[in-house]
mmCIF file of C-alpha atoms in Angstrom:
data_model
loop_
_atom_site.group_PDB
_atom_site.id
_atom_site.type_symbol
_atom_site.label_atom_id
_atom_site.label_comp_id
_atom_site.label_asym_id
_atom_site.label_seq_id
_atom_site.Cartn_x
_atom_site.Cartn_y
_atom_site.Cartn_z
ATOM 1 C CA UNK A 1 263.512 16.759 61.438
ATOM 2 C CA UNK A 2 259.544 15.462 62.106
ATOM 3 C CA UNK A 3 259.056 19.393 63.532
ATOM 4 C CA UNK A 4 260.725 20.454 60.332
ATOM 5 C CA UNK A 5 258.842 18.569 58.082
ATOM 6 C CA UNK A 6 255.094 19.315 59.820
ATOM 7 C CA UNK A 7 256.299 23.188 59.784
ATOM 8 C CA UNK A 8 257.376 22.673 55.710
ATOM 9 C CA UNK A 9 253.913 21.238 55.377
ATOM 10 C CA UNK A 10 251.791 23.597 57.478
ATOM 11 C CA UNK A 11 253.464 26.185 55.229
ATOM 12 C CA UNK A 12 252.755 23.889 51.944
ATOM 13 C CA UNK A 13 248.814 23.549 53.166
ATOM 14 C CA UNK A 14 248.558 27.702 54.275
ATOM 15 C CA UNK A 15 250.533 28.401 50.797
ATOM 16 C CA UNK A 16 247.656 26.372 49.201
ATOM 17 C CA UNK A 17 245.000 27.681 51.144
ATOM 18 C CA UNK A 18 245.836 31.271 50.057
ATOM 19 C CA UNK A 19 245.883 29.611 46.359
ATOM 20 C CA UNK A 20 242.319 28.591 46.517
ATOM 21 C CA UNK A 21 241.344 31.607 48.373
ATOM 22 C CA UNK A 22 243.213 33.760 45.451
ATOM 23 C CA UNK A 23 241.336 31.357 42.863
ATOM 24 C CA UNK A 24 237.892 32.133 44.560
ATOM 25 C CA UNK A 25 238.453 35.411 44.576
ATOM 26 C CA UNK A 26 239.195 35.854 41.367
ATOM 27 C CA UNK A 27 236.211 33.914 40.070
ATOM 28 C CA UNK A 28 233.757 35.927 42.058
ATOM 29 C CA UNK A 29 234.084 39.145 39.802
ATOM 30 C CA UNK A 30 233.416 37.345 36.757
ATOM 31 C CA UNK A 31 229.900 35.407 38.517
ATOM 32 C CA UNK A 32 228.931 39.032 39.324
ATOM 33 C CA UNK A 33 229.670 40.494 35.671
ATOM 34 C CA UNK A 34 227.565 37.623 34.778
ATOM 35 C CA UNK A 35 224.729 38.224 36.732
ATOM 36 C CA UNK A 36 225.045 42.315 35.461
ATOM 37 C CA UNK A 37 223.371 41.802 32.171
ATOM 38 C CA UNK A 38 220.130 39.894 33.598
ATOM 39 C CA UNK A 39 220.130 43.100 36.252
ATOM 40 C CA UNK A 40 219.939 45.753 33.003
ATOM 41 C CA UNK A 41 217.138 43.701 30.985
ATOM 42 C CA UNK A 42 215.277 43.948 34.539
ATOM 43 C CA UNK A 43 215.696 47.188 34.907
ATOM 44 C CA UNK A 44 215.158 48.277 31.142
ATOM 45 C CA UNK A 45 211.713 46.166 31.548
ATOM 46 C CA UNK A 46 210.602 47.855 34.471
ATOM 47 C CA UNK A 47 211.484 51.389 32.698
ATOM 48 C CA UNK A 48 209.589 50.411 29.761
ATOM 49 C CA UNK A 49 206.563 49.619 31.581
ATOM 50 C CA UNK A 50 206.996 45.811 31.136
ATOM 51 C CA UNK A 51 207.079 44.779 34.850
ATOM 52 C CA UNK A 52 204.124 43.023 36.251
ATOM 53 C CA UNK A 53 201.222 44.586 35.502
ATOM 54 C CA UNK A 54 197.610 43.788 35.925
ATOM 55 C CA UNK A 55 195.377 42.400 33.212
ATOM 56 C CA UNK A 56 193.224 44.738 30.524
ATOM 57 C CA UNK A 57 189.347 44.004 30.600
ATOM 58 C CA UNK A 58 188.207 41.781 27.828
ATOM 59 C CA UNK A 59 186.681 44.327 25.709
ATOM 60 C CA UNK A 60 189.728 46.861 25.771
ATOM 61 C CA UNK A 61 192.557 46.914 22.950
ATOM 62 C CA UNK A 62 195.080 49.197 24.464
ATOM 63 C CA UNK A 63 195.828 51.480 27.859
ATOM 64 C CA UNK A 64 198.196 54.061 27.893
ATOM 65 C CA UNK A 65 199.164 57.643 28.247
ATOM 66 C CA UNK A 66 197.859 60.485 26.120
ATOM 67 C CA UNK A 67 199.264 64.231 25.196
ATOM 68 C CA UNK A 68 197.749 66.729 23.077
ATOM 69 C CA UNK A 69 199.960 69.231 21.219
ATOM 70 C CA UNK A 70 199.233 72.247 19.184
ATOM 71 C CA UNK A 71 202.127 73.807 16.546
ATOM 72 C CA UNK A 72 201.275 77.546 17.015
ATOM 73 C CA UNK A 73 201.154 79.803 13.860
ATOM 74 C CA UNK A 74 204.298 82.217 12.722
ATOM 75 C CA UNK A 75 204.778 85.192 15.609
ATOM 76 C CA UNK A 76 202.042 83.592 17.823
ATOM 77 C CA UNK A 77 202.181 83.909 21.743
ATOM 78 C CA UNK A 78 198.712 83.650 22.564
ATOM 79 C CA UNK A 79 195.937 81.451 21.367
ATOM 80 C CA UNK A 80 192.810 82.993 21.011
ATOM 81 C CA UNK A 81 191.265 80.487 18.164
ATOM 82 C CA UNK A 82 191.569 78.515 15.490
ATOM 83 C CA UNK A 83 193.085 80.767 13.408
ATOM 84 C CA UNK A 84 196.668 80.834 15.579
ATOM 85 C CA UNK A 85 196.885 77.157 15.643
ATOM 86 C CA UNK A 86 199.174 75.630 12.437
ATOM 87 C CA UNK A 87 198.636 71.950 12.937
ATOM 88 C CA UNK A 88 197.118 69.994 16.226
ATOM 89 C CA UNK A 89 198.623 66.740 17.130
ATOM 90 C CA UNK A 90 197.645 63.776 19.686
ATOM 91 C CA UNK A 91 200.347 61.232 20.621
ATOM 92 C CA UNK A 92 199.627 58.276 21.703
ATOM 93 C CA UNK A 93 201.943 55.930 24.539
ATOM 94 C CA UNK A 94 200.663 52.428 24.756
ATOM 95 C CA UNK A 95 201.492 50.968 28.306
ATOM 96 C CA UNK A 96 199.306 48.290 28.071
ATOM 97 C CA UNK A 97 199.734 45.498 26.456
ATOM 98 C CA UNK A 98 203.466 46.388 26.019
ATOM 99 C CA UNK A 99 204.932 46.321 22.799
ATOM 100 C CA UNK A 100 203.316 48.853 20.914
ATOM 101 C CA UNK A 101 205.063 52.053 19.117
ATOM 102 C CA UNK A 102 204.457 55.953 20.334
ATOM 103 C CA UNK A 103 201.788 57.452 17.507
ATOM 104 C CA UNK A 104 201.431 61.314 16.321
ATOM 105 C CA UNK A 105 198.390 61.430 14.889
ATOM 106 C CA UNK A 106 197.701 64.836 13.368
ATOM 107 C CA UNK A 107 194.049 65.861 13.682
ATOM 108 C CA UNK A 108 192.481 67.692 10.305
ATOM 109 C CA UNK A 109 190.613 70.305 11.560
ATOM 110 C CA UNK A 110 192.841 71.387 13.998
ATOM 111 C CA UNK A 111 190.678 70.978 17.266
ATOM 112 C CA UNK A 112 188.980 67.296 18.438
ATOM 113 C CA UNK A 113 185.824 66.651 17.437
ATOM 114 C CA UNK A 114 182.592 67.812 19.535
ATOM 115 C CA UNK A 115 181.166 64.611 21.197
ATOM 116 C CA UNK A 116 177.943 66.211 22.149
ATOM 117 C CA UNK A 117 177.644 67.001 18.344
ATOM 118 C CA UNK A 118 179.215 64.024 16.965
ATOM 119 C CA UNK A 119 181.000 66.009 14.977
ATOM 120 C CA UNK A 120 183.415 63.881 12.077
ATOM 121 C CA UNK A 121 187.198 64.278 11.731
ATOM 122 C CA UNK A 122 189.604 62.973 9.355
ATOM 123 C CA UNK A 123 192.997 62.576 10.879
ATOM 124 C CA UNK A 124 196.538 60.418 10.062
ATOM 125 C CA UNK A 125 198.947 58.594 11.853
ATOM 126 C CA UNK A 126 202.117 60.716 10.977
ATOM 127 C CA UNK A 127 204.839 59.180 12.509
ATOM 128 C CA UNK A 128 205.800 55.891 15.036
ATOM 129 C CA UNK A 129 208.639 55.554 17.179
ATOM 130 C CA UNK A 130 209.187 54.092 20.911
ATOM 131 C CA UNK A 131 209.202 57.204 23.078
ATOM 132 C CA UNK A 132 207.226 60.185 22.820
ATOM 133 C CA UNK A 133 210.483 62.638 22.725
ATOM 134 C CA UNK A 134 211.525 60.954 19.207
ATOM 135 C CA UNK A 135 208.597 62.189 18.223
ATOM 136 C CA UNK A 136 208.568 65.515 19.184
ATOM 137 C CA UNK A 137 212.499 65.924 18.142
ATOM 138 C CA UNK A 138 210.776 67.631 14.610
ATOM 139 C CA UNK A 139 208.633 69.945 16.441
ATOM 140 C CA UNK A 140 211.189 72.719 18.191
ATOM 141 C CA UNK A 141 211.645 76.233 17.242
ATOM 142 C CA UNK A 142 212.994 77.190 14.150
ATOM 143 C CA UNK A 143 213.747 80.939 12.600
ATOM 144 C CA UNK A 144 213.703 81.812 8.802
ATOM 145 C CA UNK A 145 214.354 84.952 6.599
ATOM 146 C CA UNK A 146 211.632 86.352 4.815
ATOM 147 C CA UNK A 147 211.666 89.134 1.333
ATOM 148 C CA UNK A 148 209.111 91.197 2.636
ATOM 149 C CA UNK A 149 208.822 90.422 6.418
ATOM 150 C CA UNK A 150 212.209 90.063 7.532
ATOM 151 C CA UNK A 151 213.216 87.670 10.353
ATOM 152 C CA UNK A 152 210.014 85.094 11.530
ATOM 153 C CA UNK A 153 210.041 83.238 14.046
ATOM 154 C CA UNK A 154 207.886 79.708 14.104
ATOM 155 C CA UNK A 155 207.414 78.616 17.819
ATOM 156 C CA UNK A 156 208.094 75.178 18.917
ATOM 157 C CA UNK A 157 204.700 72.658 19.387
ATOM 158 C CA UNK A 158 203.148 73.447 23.017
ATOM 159 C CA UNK A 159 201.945 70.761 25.064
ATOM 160 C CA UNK A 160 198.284 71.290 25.722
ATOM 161 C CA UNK A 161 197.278 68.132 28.037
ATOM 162 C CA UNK A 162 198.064 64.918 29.535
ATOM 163 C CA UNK A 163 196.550 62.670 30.659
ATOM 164 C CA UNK A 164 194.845 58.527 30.266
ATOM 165 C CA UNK A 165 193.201 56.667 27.334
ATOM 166 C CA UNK A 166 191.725 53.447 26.197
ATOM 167 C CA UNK A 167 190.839 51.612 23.530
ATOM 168 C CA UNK A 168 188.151 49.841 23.554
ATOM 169 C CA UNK A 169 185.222 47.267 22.303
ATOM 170 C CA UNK A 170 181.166 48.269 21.806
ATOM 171 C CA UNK A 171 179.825 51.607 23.739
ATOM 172 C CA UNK A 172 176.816 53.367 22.809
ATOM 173 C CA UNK A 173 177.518 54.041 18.751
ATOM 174 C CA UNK A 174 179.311 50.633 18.576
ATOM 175 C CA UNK A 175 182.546 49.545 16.925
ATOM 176 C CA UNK A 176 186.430 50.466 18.532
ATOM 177 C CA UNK A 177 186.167 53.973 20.609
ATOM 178 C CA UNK A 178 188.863 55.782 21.890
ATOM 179 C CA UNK A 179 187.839 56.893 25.469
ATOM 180 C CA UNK A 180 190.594 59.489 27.221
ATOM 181 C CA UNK A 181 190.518 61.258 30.666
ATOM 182 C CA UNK A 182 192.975 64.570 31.090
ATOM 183 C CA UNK A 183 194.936 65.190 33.862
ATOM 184 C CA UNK A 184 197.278 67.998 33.296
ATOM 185 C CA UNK A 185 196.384 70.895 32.961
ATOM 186 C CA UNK A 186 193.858 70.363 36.295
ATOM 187 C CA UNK A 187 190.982 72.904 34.785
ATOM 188 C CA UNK A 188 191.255 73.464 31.181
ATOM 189 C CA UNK A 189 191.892 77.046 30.109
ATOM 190 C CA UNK A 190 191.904 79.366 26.884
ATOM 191 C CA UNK A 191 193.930 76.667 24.785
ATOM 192 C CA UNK A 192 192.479 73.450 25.633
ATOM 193 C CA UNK A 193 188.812 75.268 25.472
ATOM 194 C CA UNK A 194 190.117 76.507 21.369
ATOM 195 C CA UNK A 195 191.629 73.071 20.577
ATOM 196 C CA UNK A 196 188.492 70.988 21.652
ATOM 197 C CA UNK A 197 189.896 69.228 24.836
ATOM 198 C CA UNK A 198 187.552 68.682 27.311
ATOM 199 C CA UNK A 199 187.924 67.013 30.837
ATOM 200 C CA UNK A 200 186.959 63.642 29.534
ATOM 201 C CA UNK A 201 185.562 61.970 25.752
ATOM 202 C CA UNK A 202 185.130 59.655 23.657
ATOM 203 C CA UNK A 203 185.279 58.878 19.652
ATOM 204 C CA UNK A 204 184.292 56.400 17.669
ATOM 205 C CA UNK A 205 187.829 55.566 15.716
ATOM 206 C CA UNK A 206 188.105 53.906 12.218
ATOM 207 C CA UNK A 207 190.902 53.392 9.800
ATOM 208 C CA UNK A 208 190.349 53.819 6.216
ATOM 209 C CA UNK A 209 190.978 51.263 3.726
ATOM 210 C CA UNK A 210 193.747 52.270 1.836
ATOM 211 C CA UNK A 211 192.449 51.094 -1.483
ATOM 212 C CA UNK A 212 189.375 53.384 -1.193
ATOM 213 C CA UNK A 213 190.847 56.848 -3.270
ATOM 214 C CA UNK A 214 187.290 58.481 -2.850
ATOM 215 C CA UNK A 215 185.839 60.266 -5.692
ATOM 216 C CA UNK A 216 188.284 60.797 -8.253
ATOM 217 C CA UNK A 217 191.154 59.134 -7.050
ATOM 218 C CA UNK A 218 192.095 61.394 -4.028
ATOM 219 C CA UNK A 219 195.329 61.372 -2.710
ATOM 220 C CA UNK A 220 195.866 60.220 1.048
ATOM 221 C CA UNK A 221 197.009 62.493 3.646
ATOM 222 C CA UNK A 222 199.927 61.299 4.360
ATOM 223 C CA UNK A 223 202.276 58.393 3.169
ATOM 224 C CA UNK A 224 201.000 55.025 1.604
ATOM 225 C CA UNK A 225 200.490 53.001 4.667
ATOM 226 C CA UNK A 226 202.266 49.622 4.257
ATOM 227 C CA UNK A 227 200.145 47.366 5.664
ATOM 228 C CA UNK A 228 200.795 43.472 5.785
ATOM 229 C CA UNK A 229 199.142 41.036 4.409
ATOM 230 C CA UNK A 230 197.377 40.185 7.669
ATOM 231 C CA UNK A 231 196.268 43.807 8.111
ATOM 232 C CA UNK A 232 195.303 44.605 4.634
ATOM 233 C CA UNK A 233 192.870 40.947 5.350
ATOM 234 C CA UNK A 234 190.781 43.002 7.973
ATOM 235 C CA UNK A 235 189.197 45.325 5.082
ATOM 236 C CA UNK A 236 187.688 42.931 3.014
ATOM 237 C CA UNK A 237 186.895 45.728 0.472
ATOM 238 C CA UNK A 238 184.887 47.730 3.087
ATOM 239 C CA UNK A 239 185.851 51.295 2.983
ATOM 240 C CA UNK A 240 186.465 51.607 7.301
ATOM 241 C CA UNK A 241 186.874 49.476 9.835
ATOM 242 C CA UNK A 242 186.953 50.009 13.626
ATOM 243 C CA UNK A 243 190.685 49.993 15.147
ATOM 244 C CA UNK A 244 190.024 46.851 17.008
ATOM 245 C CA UNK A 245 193.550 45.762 15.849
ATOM 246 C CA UNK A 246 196.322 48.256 17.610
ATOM 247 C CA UNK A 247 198.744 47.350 14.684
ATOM 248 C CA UNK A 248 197.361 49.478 12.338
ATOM 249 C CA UNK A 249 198.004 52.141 14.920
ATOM 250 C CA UNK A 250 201.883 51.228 14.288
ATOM 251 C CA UNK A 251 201.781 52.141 10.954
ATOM 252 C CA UNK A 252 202.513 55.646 9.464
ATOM 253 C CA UNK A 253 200.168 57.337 7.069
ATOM 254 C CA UNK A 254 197.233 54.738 8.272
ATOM 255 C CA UNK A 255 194.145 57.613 8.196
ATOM 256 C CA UNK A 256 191.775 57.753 10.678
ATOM 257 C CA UNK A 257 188.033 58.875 11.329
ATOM 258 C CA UNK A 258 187.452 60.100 14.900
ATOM 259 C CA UNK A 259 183.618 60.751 15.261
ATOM 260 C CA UNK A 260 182.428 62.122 18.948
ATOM 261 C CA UNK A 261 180.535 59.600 20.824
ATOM 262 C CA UNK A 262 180.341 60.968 24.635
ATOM 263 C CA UNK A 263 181.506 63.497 26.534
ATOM 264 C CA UNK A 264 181.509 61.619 29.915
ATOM 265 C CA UNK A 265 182.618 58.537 29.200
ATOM 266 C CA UNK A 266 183.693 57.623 32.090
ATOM 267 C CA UNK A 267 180.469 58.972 34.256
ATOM 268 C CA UNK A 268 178.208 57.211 32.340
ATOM 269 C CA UNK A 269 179.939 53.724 32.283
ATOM 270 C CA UNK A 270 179.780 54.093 28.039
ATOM 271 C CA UNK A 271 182.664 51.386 27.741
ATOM 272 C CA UNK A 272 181.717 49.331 30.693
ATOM 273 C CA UNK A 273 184.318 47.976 32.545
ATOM 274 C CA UNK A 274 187.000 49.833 30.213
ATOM 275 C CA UNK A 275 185.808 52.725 31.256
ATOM 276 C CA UNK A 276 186.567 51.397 35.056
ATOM 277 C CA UNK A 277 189.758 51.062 33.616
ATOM 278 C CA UNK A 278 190.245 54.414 32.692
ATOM 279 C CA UNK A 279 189.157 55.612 36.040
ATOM 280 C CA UNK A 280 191.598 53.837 37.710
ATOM 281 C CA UNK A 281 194.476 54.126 35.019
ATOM 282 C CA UNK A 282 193.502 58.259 35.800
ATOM 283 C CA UNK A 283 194.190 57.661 39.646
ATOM 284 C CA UNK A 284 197.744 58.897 39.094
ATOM 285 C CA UNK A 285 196.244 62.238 38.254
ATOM 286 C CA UNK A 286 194.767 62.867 41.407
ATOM 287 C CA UNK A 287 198.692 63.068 42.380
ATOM 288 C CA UNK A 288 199.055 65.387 39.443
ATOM 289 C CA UNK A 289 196.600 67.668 40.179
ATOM 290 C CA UNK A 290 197.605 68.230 43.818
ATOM 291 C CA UNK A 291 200.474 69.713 42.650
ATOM 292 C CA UNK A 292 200.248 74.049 42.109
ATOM 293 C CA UNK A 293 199.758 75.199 38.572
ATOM 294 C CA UNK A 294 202.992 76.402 37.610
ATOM 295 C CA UNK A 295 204.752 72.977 38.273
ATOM 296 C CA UNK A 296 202.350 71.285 36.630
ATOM 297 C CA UNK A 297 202.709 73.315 33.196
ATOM 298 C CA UNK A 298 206.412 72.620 33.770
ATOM 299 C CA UNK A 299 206.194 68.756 34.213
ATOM 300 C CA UNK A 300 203.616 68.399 31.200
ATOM 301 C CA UNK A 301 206.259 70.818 28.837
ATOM 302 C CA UNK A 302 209.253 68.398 29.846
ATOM 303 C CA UNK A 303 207.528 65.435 29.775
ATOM 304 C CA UNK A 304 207.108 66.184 25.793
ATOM 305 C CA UNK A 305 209.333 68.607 24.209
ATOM 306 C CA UNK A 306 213.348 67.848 23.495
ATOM 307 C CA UNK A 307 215.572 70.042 25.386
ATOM 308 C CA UNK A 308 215.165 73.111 23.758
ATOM 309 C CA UNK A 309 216.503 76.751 25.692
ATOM 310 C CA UNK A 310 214.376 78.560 23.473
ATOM 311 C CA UNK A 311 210.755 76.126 23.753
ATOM 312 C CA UNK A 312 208.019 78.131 25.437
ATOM 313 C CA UNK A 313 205.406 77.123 28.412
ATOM 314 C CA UNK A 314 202.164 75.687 27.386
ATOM 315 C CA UNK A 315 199.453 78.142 27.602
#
């Protein structure tokens, strides 16, 4: 009977054994579906950019990535000048601090302004959103019926460069510049030579107050800018100020004056050590431009347009 009874309760003790082992087992699924949801926010930080990340120099606003974009006239294939180029766009990705939108600024006249010259351009923040493809999603291909002309085709916006920027404090004309280095294309050719876009340069970059109308009570470019309270606080009834404040970046329709400052910004130092920070933030296109022509067209075109069978190679 004592034999019995140890044998009943060795099977009592493995039957609860198994319990707890069934009970642990259960549990540990739901501690690892717990842990899941900290492992996406780490992994949608690090996509976004928002992983550790080393600190900006004092007198720099903003670091990020640049791309230049041209909307080719009706029936274009080849830009020779000015004259096949509908509307030129830059777009602006802020990486650093993190938190600002994606900009497309349009450019007025169509090409940037000649630093050497310090030529004056009026441009407009367009549209914001938080990746450069949103952006881009109203720029594809599209084919319309004409009276006189039949069928026309208007081409989707080409991406003509890529490559670093920064904002930043002071340089030689004073007040916020916007300093950029390009990277893709490696040598600039026939289109980046027509649109302005030189290996490296720098502008002097204002936003206009929107109470100031001009003469006569000129209309803006684009939409009313709606500004805060805060932002509206930094005009004071002066007709520019310098972007030293990245917000007004973030809004659409805030217009812009880009005047050329230096064509070697980063050569001469112009932006001290924001310009080393342009150098540096540029080191990834020394990767870039190891790569042969062709691939590198491809990779700037993707990294831009929305997929599109019928969107054409940057020229």
């Amino acid at each position: 009977d004592d034999t019995a009874k140890g044998q009943a309760g060795a099977t009592g003790s493995g039957k609860h054994e198994e319990q707890e082992e069934e009970q642990q087992q259960q549990q540990q699924p739901a501690k690892e579906t717990e842990d899941k949801p900290q492992d996406h926010k780490s992994k949608a930080a690090k996509a976004a950019g928002s992983s550790k990340t080393s600190a900006l120099p004092q007198n720099t606003v903003e670091q990020g990535r640049v791309f230049f974009l041209y909307k080719p006239t009706v029936q274009t294939e080849q830009v020779s000048g000015l004259r096949d180029v509908q509307r030129f766009f830059m777009l602006l990705q802020p990486q650093q601090p993190p938190g600002g939108s994606c900009r497309l600024i349009v450019i007025g006249k169509k090409k940037l302004p000649n630093p050497a010259k310090h030529e004056r351009y009026f441009a407009f923040v367009e549209a914001t959103a938080a990746t450069p493809k949103e952006l881009t999603e109203g720029l594809t291909a599209s084919t319309y019926e004409t009276k006189t002309r039949g069928q026309r085709k208007q081409g989707p916006a080409r991406a003509a460069g890529e490559g670093s920027y920064v904002i930043a404090k002071g340089g030689s004309r004073g007040g916020a510049h916007l300093a950029y280095e390009l990277e893709l294309p490696a040598e600039p050719g026939q289109a980046q030579q027509v649109l302005g876009i030189k290996q490296q340069g720098s502008f002097v970059l204002s936003a206009k107050n929107p109470d100031n109308k001009g003469r006569g009570g000129v209309p803006s470019a684009g939409p009313e800018p709606a500004y805060s309270e805060q932002q509206r606080e930094q005009f004071q009834g002066r007709a520019w100020v310098g972007v030293e404040d990245r917000s007004l970046l973030d809004v659409a329709g805030t217009e812009l004056l880009l005047v050329g400052a230096k064509d070697d910004p980063i050569d001469t130092g112009e932006l001290g050590a924001a310009s080393d920070a342009l150098q540096q933030a540029s080191a990834e296109g020394e990767r870039l431009q190891g790569q042969g022509q062709q691939q590198q067209e491809q990779q700037l075109q993707e990294a831009l347009e929305p997929a599109n069978a019928d969107a054409e190679g940057g020229d």
